[in-house]
PDB file of C-alpha atoms in Angstrom:
ATOM      1  CA  MET A   1    -178.514 -59.513 -12.949  1.00  0.00           C
ATOM      2  CA  THR A   2    -175.557 -59.481 -15.185  1.00  0.00           C
ATOM      3  CA  LEU A   3    -176.291 -60.766 -18.767  1.00  0.00           C
ATOM      4  CA  VAL A   4    -173.664 -63.389 -19.951  1.00  0.00           C
ATOM      5  CA  THR A   5    -172.665 -62.615 -23.538  1.00  0.00           C
ATOM      6  CA  ALA A   6    -172.425 -65.587 -26.083  1.00  0.00           C
ATOM      7  CA  ALA A   7    -168.610 -64.428 -26.443  1.00  0.00           C
ATOM      8  CA  GLN A   8    -168.104 -64.551 -22.616  1.00  0.00           C
ATOM      9  CA  LEU A   9    -169.857 -68.129 -22.394  1.00  0.00           C
ATOM     10  CA  THR A  10    -167.759 -69.219 -25.398  1.00  0.00           C
ATOM     11  CA  TYR A  11    -164.316 -68.178 -23.546  1.00  0.00           C
ATOM     12  CA  CYS A  12    -165.535 -69.760 -20.171  1.00  0.00           C
ATOM     13  CA  VAL A  13    -166.064 -72.988 -21.791  1.00  0.00           C
ATOM     14  CA  PHE A  14    -162.886 -72.925 -23.568  1.00  0.00           C
ATOM     15  CA  THR A  15    -160.632 -71.915 -20.564  1.00  0.00           C
ATOM     16  CA  ARG A  16    -162.331 -74.644 -18.427  1.00  0.00           C
ATOM     17  CA  LEU A  17    -162.788 -77.742 -20.905  1.00  0.00           C
ATOM     18  CA  VAL A  18    -160.674 -77.267 -23.969  1.00  0.00           C
ATOM     19  CA  GLN A  19    -157.412 -75.205 -22.899  1.00  0.00           C
ATOM     20  CA  PRO A  20    -156.301 -77.455 -20.320  1.00  0.00           C
ATOM     21  CA  PRO A  21    -156.085 -80.676 -22.339  1.00  0.00           C
ATOM     22  CA  ILE A  22    -154.494 -78.585 -25.222  1.00  0.00           C
ATOM     23  CA  THR A  23    -151.886 -77.152 -23.045  1.00  0.00           C
ATOM     24  CA  HIS A  24    -150.983 -80.550 -21.658  1.00  0.00           C
ATOM     25  CA  LEU A  25    -150.827 -81.515 -25.162  1.00  0.00           C
ATOM     26  CA  LEU A  26    -148.346 -78.946 -26.207  1.00  0.00           C
ATOM     27  CA  GLN A  27    -146.367 -79.402 -23.122  1.00  0.00           C
ATOM     28  CA  GLY A  28    -146.065 -83.288 -24.101  1.00  0.00           C
ATOM     29  CA  VAL A  29    -144.895 -82.442 -27.457  1.00  0.00           C
ATOM     30  CA  GLN A  30    -142.393 -79.785 -26.455  1.00  0.00           C
ATOM     31  CA  LEU A  31    -140.788 -82.613 -23.881  1.00  0.00           C
ATOM     32  CA  ALA A  32    -141.022 -85.107 -26.574  1.00  0.00           C
ATOM     33  CA  VAL A  33    -139.197 -82.872 -29.124  1.00  0.00           C
ATOM     34  CA  ALA A  34    -136.660 -81.831 -26.475  1.00  0.00           C
ATOM     35  CA  ARG A  35    -135.925 -85.537 -25.650  1.00  0.00           C
ATOM     36  CA  ARG A  36    -135.616 -86.126 -29.380  1.00  0.00           C
ATOM     37  CA  TYR A  37    -133.162 -83.564 -29.875  1.00  0.00           C
ATOM     38  CA  ASP A  38    -131.016 -84.650 -26.777  1.00  0.00           C
ATOM     39  CA  THR A  39    -131.011 -88.073 -28.170  1.00  0.00           C
ATOM     40  CA  LEU A  40    -129.933 -87.062 -31.803  1.00  0.00           C
ATOM     41  CA  LEU A  41    -127.230 -84.721 -30.147  1.00  0.00           C
ATOM     42  CA  ALA A  42    -125.778 -87.476 -28.044  1.00  0.00           C
ATOM     43  CA  LYS A  43    -125.662 -89.802 -31.205  1.00  0.00           C
ATOM     44  CA  GLY A  44    -124.094 -86.916 -33.309  1.00  0.00           C
ATOM     45  CA  GLU A  45    -121.412 -86.696 -30.488  1.00  0.00           C
ATOM     46  CA  ASP A  46    -120.920 -90.569 -30.483  1.00  0.00           C
ATOM     47  CA  ARG A  47    -120.592 -90.535 -34.040  1.00  0.00           C
ATOM     48  CA  LYS A  48    -118.047 -87.576 -34.213  1.00  0.00           C
ATOM     49  CA  GLN A  49    -115.998 -89.219 -31.662  1.00  0.00           C
ATOM     50  CA  ARG A  50    -115.958 -92.439 -33.343  1.00  0.00           C
ATOM     51  CA  ILE A  51    -114.762 -90.647 -36.691  1.00  0.00           C
ATOM     52  CA  LEU A  52    -111.850 -89.123 -34.552  1.00  0.00           C
ATOM     53  CA  ASP A  53    -111.018 -92.549 -32.869  1.00  0.00           C
ATOM     54  CA  VAL A  54    -110.907 -94.172 -36.656  1.00  0.00           C
ATOM     55  CA  ALA A  55    -108.884 -91.069 -37.891  1.00  0.00           C
ATOM     56  CA  GLN A  56    -106.178 -91.413 -35.048  1.00  0.00           C
ATOM     57  CA  ARG A  57    -105.868 -95.221 -35.908  1.00  0.00           C
ATOM     58  CA  LEU A  58    -105.540 -94.700 -39.742  1.00  0.00           C
ATOM     59  CA  LEU A  59    -103.363 -91.657 -39.377  1.00  0.00           C
ATOM     60  CA  THR A  60    -101.076 -93.783 -37.142  1.00  0.00           C
ATOM     61  CA  ARG A  61    -100.895 -96.701 -39.351  1.00  0.00           C
ATOM     62  CA  ASN A  62    -100.872 -94.801 -42.890  1.00  0.00           C
ATOM     63  CA  GLY A  63     -99.782 -91.246 -42.411  1.00  0.00           C
ATOM     64  CA  TRP A  64    -102.034 -88.283 -43.111  1.00  0.00           C
ATOM     65  CA  ARG A  65    -101.049 -88.179 -47.022  1.00  0.00           C
ATOM     66  CA  SER A  66    -101.917 -91.812 -47.598  1.00  0.00           C
ATOM     67  CA  THR A  67    -105.456 -91.421 -45.304  1.00  0.00           C
ATOM     68  CA  THR A  68    -108.584 -90.136 -47.372  1.00  0.00           C
ATOM     69  CA  LEU A  69    -111.444 -88.857 -45.882  1.00  0.00           C
ATOM     70  CA  ALA A  70    -113.348 -91.577 -47.561  1.00  0.00           C
ATOM     71  CA  GLN A  71    -111.472 -94.359 -45.942  1.00  0.00           C
ATOM     72  CA  ILE A  72    -112.064 -92.824 -42.515  1.00  0.00           C
ATOM     73  CA  ALA A  73    -115.871 -92.452 -43.211  1.00  0.00           C
ATOM     74  CA  GLY A  74    -115.965 -96.091 -44.353  1.00  0.00           C
ATOM     75  CA  GLU A  75    -114.373 -97.466 -41.147  1.00  0.00           C
ATOM     76  CA  ALA A  76    -116.380 -94.972 -38.914  1.00  0.00           C
ATOM     77  CA  GLY A  77    -119.450 -96.515 -40.452  1.00  0.00           C
ATOM     78  CA  VAL A  78    -120.679 -92.984 -41.679  1.00  0.00           C
ATOM     79  CA  THR A  79    -121.248 -91.652 -45.338  1.00  0.00           C
ATOM     80  CA  PRO A  80    -118.719 -89.264 -46.623  1.00  0.00           C
ATOM     81  CA  ALA A  81    -121.384 -86.541 -46.540  1.00  0.00           C
ATOM     82  CA  GLY A  82    -121.911 -87.656 -42.684  1.00  0.00           C
ATOM     83  CA  LEU A  83    -118.291 -86.971 -42.050  1.00  0.00           C
ATOM     84  CA  LEU A  84    -118.318 -83.557 -43.700  1.00  0.00           C
ATOM     85  CA  HIS A  85    -121.197 -82.904 -41.321  1.00  0.00           C
ATOM     86  CA  HIS A  86    -118.844 -82.917 -38.379  1.00  0.00           C
ATOM     87  CA  PHE A  87    -115.414 -81.985 -39.957  1.00  0.00           C
ATOM     88  CA  GLU A  88    -115.620 -79.741 -43.194  1.00  0.00           C
ATOM     89  CA  SER A  89    -112.278 -80.582 -44.212  1.00  0.00           C
ATOM     90  CA  LYS A  90    -109.137 -83.223 -43.956  1.00  0.00           C
ATOM     91  CA  GLU A  91    -107.195 -80.410 -42.329  1.00  0.00           C
ATOM     92  CA  GLN A  92    -110.098 -79.652 -39.780  1.00  0.00           C
ATOM     93  CA  LEU A  93    -110.362 -83.321 -38.910  1.00  0.00           C
ATOM     94  CA  LEU A  94    -106.519 -83.211 -38.582  1.00  0.00           C
ATOM     95  CA  HIS A  95    -106.596 -80.241 -36.103  1.00  0.00           C
ATOM     96  CA  ALA A  96    -109.429 -82.068 -34.222  1.00  0.00           C
ATOM     97  CA  VAL A  97    -106.928 -84.984 -33.814  1.00  0.00           C
ATOM     98  CA  LEU A  98    -104.412 -82.584 -32.443  1.00  0.00           C
ATOM     99  CA  ASP A  99    -106.975 -81.014 -30.046  1.00  0.00           C
ATOM    100  CA  ALA A 100    -107.575 -84.432 -28.562  1.00  0.00           C
ATOM    101  CA  ARG A 101    -103.775 -84.913 -27.911  1.00  0.00           C
ATOM    102  CA  ASP A 102    -103.546 -81.240 -26.509  1.00  0.00           C
ATOM    103  CA  LEU A 103    -106.611 -81.639 -24.307  1.00  0.00           C
ATOM    104  CA  ASP A 104    -105.038 -85.119 -22.892  1.00  0.00           C
ATOM    105  CA  ASP A 105    -101.732 -83.340 -22.328  1.00  0.00           C
ATOM    106  CA  ASP A 106    -103.269 -80.291 -20.625  1.00  0.00           C
ATOM    107  CA  THR A 107    -105.409 -82.603 -18.383  1.00  0.00           C
ATOM    108  CA  HIS A 108    -102.879 -84.574 -16.858  1.00  0.00           C
ATOM    109  CA  ALA A 109     -99.948 -82.148 -16.686  1.00  0.00           C
ATOM    110  CA  ASP A 110     -99.202 -80.515 -13.503  1.00  0.00           C
ATOM    111  CA  ARG A 111     -97.526 -77.363 -14.780  1.00  0.00           C
ATOM    112  CA  THR A 112     -96.641 -75.879 -11.311  1.00  0.00           C
ATOM    113  CA  GLY A 113     -95.289 -79.240 -10.040  1.00  0.00           C
ATOM    114  CA  ASP A 114     -91.864 -80.854  -9.938  1.00  0.00           C
ATOM    115  CA  LEU A 115     -90.113 -81.299 -12.973  1.00  0.00           C
ATOM    116  CA  PHE A 116     -88.799 -84.564 -12.399  1.00  0.00           C
ATOM    117  CA  ASP A 117     -92.098 -85.937 -11.208  1.00  0.00           C
ATOM    118  CA  GLN A 118     -93.346 -84.710 -14.438  1.00  0.00           C
ATOM    119  CA  ILE A 119     -90.799 -86.582 -16.711  1.00  0.00           C
ATOM    120  CA  THR A 120     -91.282 -89.798 -14.835  1.00  0.00           C
ATOM    121  CA  GLN A 121     -94.929 -89.589 -15.233  1.00  0.00           C
ATOM    122  CA  VAL A 122     -94.624 -89.127 -19.177  1.00  0.00           C
ATOM    123  CA  ALA A 123     -94.611 -92.882 -19.474  1.00  0.00           C
ATOM    124  CA  ASP A 124     -97.932 -92.933 -18.145  1.00  0.00           C
ATOM    125  CA  ARG A 125     -99.408 -91.101 -21.252  1.00  0.00           C
ATOM    126  CA  PHE A 126     -97.750 -93.602 -23.664  1.00  0.00           C
ATOM    127  CA  HIS A 127     -99.789 -96.259 -21.957  1.00  0.00           C
ATOM    128  CA  ARG A 128    -102.706 -94.531 -21.402  1.00  0.00           C
ATOM    129  CA  ALA A 129    -103.343 -92.908 -24.825  1.00  0.00           C
ATOM    130  CA  PRO A 130    -101.185 -94.895 -27.416  1.00  0.00           C
ATOM    131  CA  GLU A 131    -103.262 -93.866 -30.188  1.00  0.00           C
ATOM    132  CA  LEU A 132    -102.549 -90.397 -29.624  1.00  0.00           C
ATOM    133  CA  VAL A 133     -99.089 -90.899 -29.118  1.00  0.00           C
ATOM    134  CA  GLY A 134     -98.682 -92.486 -32.432  1.00  0.00           C
ATOM    135  CA  THR A 135    -100.906 -90.007 -34.503  1.00  0.00           C
ATOM    136  CA  PHE A 136     -98.773 -87.067 -32.773  1.00  0.00           C
ATOM    137  CA  THR A 137     -95.595 -88.537 -33.860  1.00  0.00           C
ATOM    138  CA  VAL A 138     -96.769 -89.245 -37.576  1.00  0.00           C
ATOM    139  CA  LEU A 139     -97.968 -85.919 -37.991  1.00  0.00           C
ATOM    140  CA  LEU A 140     -95.033 -84.402 -36.280  1.00  0.00           C
ATOM    141  CA  VAL A 141     -92.572 -86.137 -38.866  1.00  0.00           C
ATOM    142  CA  GLU A 142     -95.103 -85.347 -41.703  1.00  0.00           C
ATOM    143  CA  ASN A 143     -95.272 -81.663 -40.845  1.00  0.00           C
ATOM    144  CA  ILE A 144     -91.734 -80.777 -40.410  1.00  0.00           C
ATOM    145  CA  LEU A 145     -91.395 -78.648 -43.996  1.00  0.00           C
ATOM    146  CA  PRO A 146     -92.713 -75.129 -43.287  1.00  0.00           C
ATOM    147  CA  GLU A 147     -95.387 -75.581 -46.220  1.00  0.00           C
ATOM    148  CA  ALA A 148     -96.894 -78.516 -44.799  1.00  0.00           C
ATOM    149  CA  PRO A 149    -100.457 -77.702 -43.306  1.00  0.00           C
ATOM    150  CA  LEU A 150     -99.979 -78.532 -39.755  1.00  0.00           C
ATOM    151  CA  HIS A 151     -96.412 -77.115 -39.584  1.00  0.00           C
ATOM    152  CA  ASP A 152     -97.177 -73.743 -37.796  1.00  0.00           C
ATOM    153  CA  ARG A 153     -99.285 -75.646 -35.267  1.00  0.00           C
ATOM    154  CA  MET A 154     -96.616 -78.158 -34.378  1.00  0.00           C
ATOM    155  CA  LEU A 155     -94.000 -75.399 -34.337  1.00  0.00           C
ATOM    156  CA  ALA A 156     -96.102 -73.303 -32.030  1.00  0.00           C
ATOM    157  CA  ARG A 157     -97.024 -76.162 -29.655  1.00  0.00           C
ATOM    158  CA  HIS A 158     -93.275 -77.221 -29.617  1.00  0.00           C
ATOM    159  CA  ARG A 159     -92.327 -73.696 -28.492  1.00  0.00           C
ATOM    160  CA  ALA A 160     -95.213 -73.444 -25.694  1.00  0.00           C
ATOM    161  CA  ALA A 161     -93.966 -76.998 -24.317  1.00  0.00           C
ATOM    162  CA  THR A 162     -90.434 -75.666 -24.192  1.00  0.00           C
ATOM    163  CA  ASP A 163     -91.496 -72.366 -22.626  1.00  0.00           C
ATOM    164  CA  ILE A 164     -93.240 -74.372 -20.059  1.00  0.00           C
ATOM    165  CA  VAL A 165     -90.389 -76.809 -19.269  1.00  0.00           C
ATOM    166  CA  ALA A 166     -88.070 -73.856 -18.999  1.00  0.00           C
ATOM    167  CA  ASP A 167     -90.257 -72.126 -16.708  1.00  0.00           C
ATOM    168  CA  LEU A 168     -90.367 -75.075 -14.509  1.00  0.00           C
ATOM    169  CA  ILE A 169     -86.476 -74.941 -14.479  1.00  0.00           C
ATOM    170  CA  ARG A 170     -86.319 -71.259 -13.705  1.00  0.00           C
ATOM    171  CA  ARG A 171     -88.767 -71.757 -10.791  1.00  0.00           C
ATOM    172  CA  GLY A 172     -86.504 -74.405  -9.620  1.00  0.00           C
ATOM    173  CA  GLN A 173     -83.589 -72.382  -9.961  1.00  0.00           C
ATOM    174  CA  ALA A 174     -85.252 -69.386  -8.103  1.00  0.00           C
ATOM    175  CA  ASP A 175     -85.915 -71.736  -5.110  1.00  0.00           C
ATOM    176  CA  GLY A 176     -82.460 -72.920  -4.819  1.00  0.00           C
ATOM    177  CA  ARG A 177     -83.216 -76.360  -5.855  1.00  0.00           C
ATOM    178  CA  TYR A 178     -81.381 -76.197  -9.245  1.00  0.00           C
ATOM    179  CA  ARG A 179     -78.182 -75.052 -10.365  1.00  0.00           C
ATOM    180  CA  ASP A 180     -78.009 -71.497 -11.500  1.00  0.00           C
ATOM    181  CA  ASP A 181     -75.611 -72.111 -14.168  1.00  0.00           C
ATOM    182  CA  ILE A 182     -78.128 -74.246 -16.476  1.00  0.00           C
ATOM    183  CA  ASP A 183     -79.535 -72.326 -19.426  1.00  0.00           C
ATOM    184  CA  PRO A 184     -83.199 -73.230 -18.842  1.00  0.00           C
ATOM    185  CA  ALA A 185     -83.974 -72.775 -22.723  1.00  0.00           C
ATOM    186  CA  VAL A 186     -81.304 -74.849 -23.794  1.00  0.00           C
ATOM    187  CA  LYS A 187     -82.100 -77.754 -21.181  1.00  0.00           C
ATOM    188  CA  ALA A 188     -85.847 -77.613 -22.027  1.00  0.00           C
ATOM    189  CA  VAL A 189     -85.013 -78.266 -25.681  1.00  0.00           C
ATOM    190  CA  GLU A 190     -82.940 -81.230 -24.629  1.00  0.00           C
ATOM    191  CA  ILE A 191     -85.655 -82.626 -22.464  1.00  0.00           C
ATOM    192  CA  LEU A 192     -88.123 -82.368 -25.091  1.00  0.00           C
ATOM    193  CA  ALA A 193     -85.894 -83.752 -27.574  1.00  0.00           C
ATOM    194  CA  PHE A 194     -85.693 -86.831 -25.400  1.00  0.00           C
ATOM    195  CA  VAL A 195     -89.394 -87.214 -25.054  1.00  0.00           C
ATOM    196  CA  HIS A 196     -89.892 -86.954 -28.599  1.00  0.00           C
ATOM    197  CA  GLY A 197     -87.332 -89.560 -29.212  1.00  0.00           C
ATOM    198  CA  MET A 198     -88.570 -91.942 -26.823  1.00  0.00           C
ATOM    199  CA  GLU A 199     -91.997 -91.652 -28.349  1.00  0.00           C
ATOM    200  CA  THR A 200     -90.819 -92.465 -31.785  1.00  0.00           C
ATOM    201  CA  THR A 201     -88.459 -95.311 -30.278  1.00  0.00           C
ATOM    202  CA  TRP A 202     -91.429 -96.888 -28.144  1.00  0.00           C
ATOM    203  CA  LEU A 203     -93.773 -96.872 -31.363  1.00  0.00           C
ATOM    204  CA  LEU A 204     -90.902 -99.142 -32.997  1.00  0.00           C
ATOM    205  CA  ASP A 205     -90.368-101.317 -29.974  1.00  0.00           C
ATOM    206  CA  PRO A 206     -93.192-101.218 -27.678  1.00  0.00           C
ATOM    207  CA  SER A 207     -91.230-103.982 -25.261  1.00  0.00           C
ATOM    208  CA  ILE A 208     -89.136-100.925 -24.105  1.00  0.00           C
ATOM    209  CA  PRO A 209     -89.561-100.404 -20.185  1.00  0.00           C
ATOM    210  CA  LEU A 210     -90.893 -97.171 -20.552  1.00  0.00           C
ATOM    211  CA  PRO A 211     -91.171 -96.416 -16.656  1.00  0.00           C
ATOM    212  CA  GLU A 212     -87.696 -97.401 -15.880  1.00  0.00           C
ATOM    213  CA  VAL A 213     -86.330 -95.582 -18.878  1.00  0.00           C
ATOM    214  CA  PHE A 214     -88.127 -92.130 -18.025  1.00  0.00           C
ATOM    215  CA  LYS A 215     -87.344 -92.735 -14.217  1.00  0.00           C
ATOM    216  CA  GLN A 216     -83.608 -93.214 -14.752  1.00  0.00           C
ATOM    217  CA  TYR A 217     -83.441 -90.091 -17.176  1.00  0.00           C
ATOM    218  CA  ALA A 218     -85.498 -88.008 -14.316  1.00  0.00           C
ATOM    219  CA  GLU A 219     -82.897 -89.290 -11.645  1.00  0.00           C
ATOM    220  CA  THR A 220     -79.881 -88.465 -14.016  1.00  0.00           C
ATOM    221  CA  LEU A 221     -81.366 -84.877 -14.512  1.00  0.00           C
ATOM    222  CA  ALA A 222     -81.945 -84.449 -10.629  1.00  0.00           C
ATOM    223  CA  ARG A 223     -78.195 -85.277 -10.105  1.00  0.00           C
ATOM    224  CA  ASP A 224     -77.140 -82.850 -13.128  1.00  0.00           C
ATOM    225  CA  PHE A 225     -79.478 -80.182 -11.597  1.00  0.00           C
ATOM    226  CA  ALA A 226     -78.525 -80.361  -8.022  1.00  0.00           C
ATOM    227  CA  PRO A 227     -76.779 -77.201  -6.647  1.00  0.00           C
ATOM    228  CA  THR A 228     -72.985 -77.863  -5.885  1.00  0.00           C
ATOM    229  CA  LYS A 229     -72.631 -77.899  -1.993  1.00  0.00           C
ATOM    230  CA  LYS A 230     -70.069 -75.170  -0.923  1.00  0.00           C
ATOM    231  CA  PRO A 231     -67.542 -76.523   1.649  1.00  0.00           C
ATOM    232  CA  ALA A 232     -68.003 -75.800   5.069  1.00  0.00           C
ATOM    233  CA  THR A 233     -66.034 -72.949   6.541  1.00  0.00           C
ATOM    234  CA  THR A 234     -63.905 -73.558   9.563  1.00  0.00           C
TER     235      THR A 234
END
């Protein structure tokens, strides 16, 4: 007959009677902590988005030079320290605002589609995200000078957009849909100048019928780009 030591008896009692409740308790605590963390994370993201929304509105109205972090924090309902928790500086916040604009563009753009369809659809962005349009226009004007904090980014974005439009034109030329005597780079600059000009004009006068304006411009370009039909030979 095997003798059970006191240590073995204690271990048996612990594993059968004590350990299960403790294990369940620990699992419950871990689950509660995880839920609490998810809740705090969600609240943090909501607060961050609220700060971005307020920043877009104030930047559009006042410009970045006249907008302070304290003003943004106040209207967003957070403390200055709370704002700095999400954005360490004013410049970082400005970049985050531009990130939102770039994301909206990238999400809705079809860089492999038809150039004229893309131009026609630009008007949709104006109505879909007017705050982003306003903020971008103000920041663009305020960062034209090379020493401005966002100048390099604005310039890089402009050049990237020019390349995208130029590539669409080249693709159309390669397919025989566009005239081959058009300079893609030059025409791309013209098209972007029209878009940026309409952004400013629309902010000044929101009653402008944007869809019709962009539709007519796209139709004009389509006629200008159309290859010249060669006379039939007899």
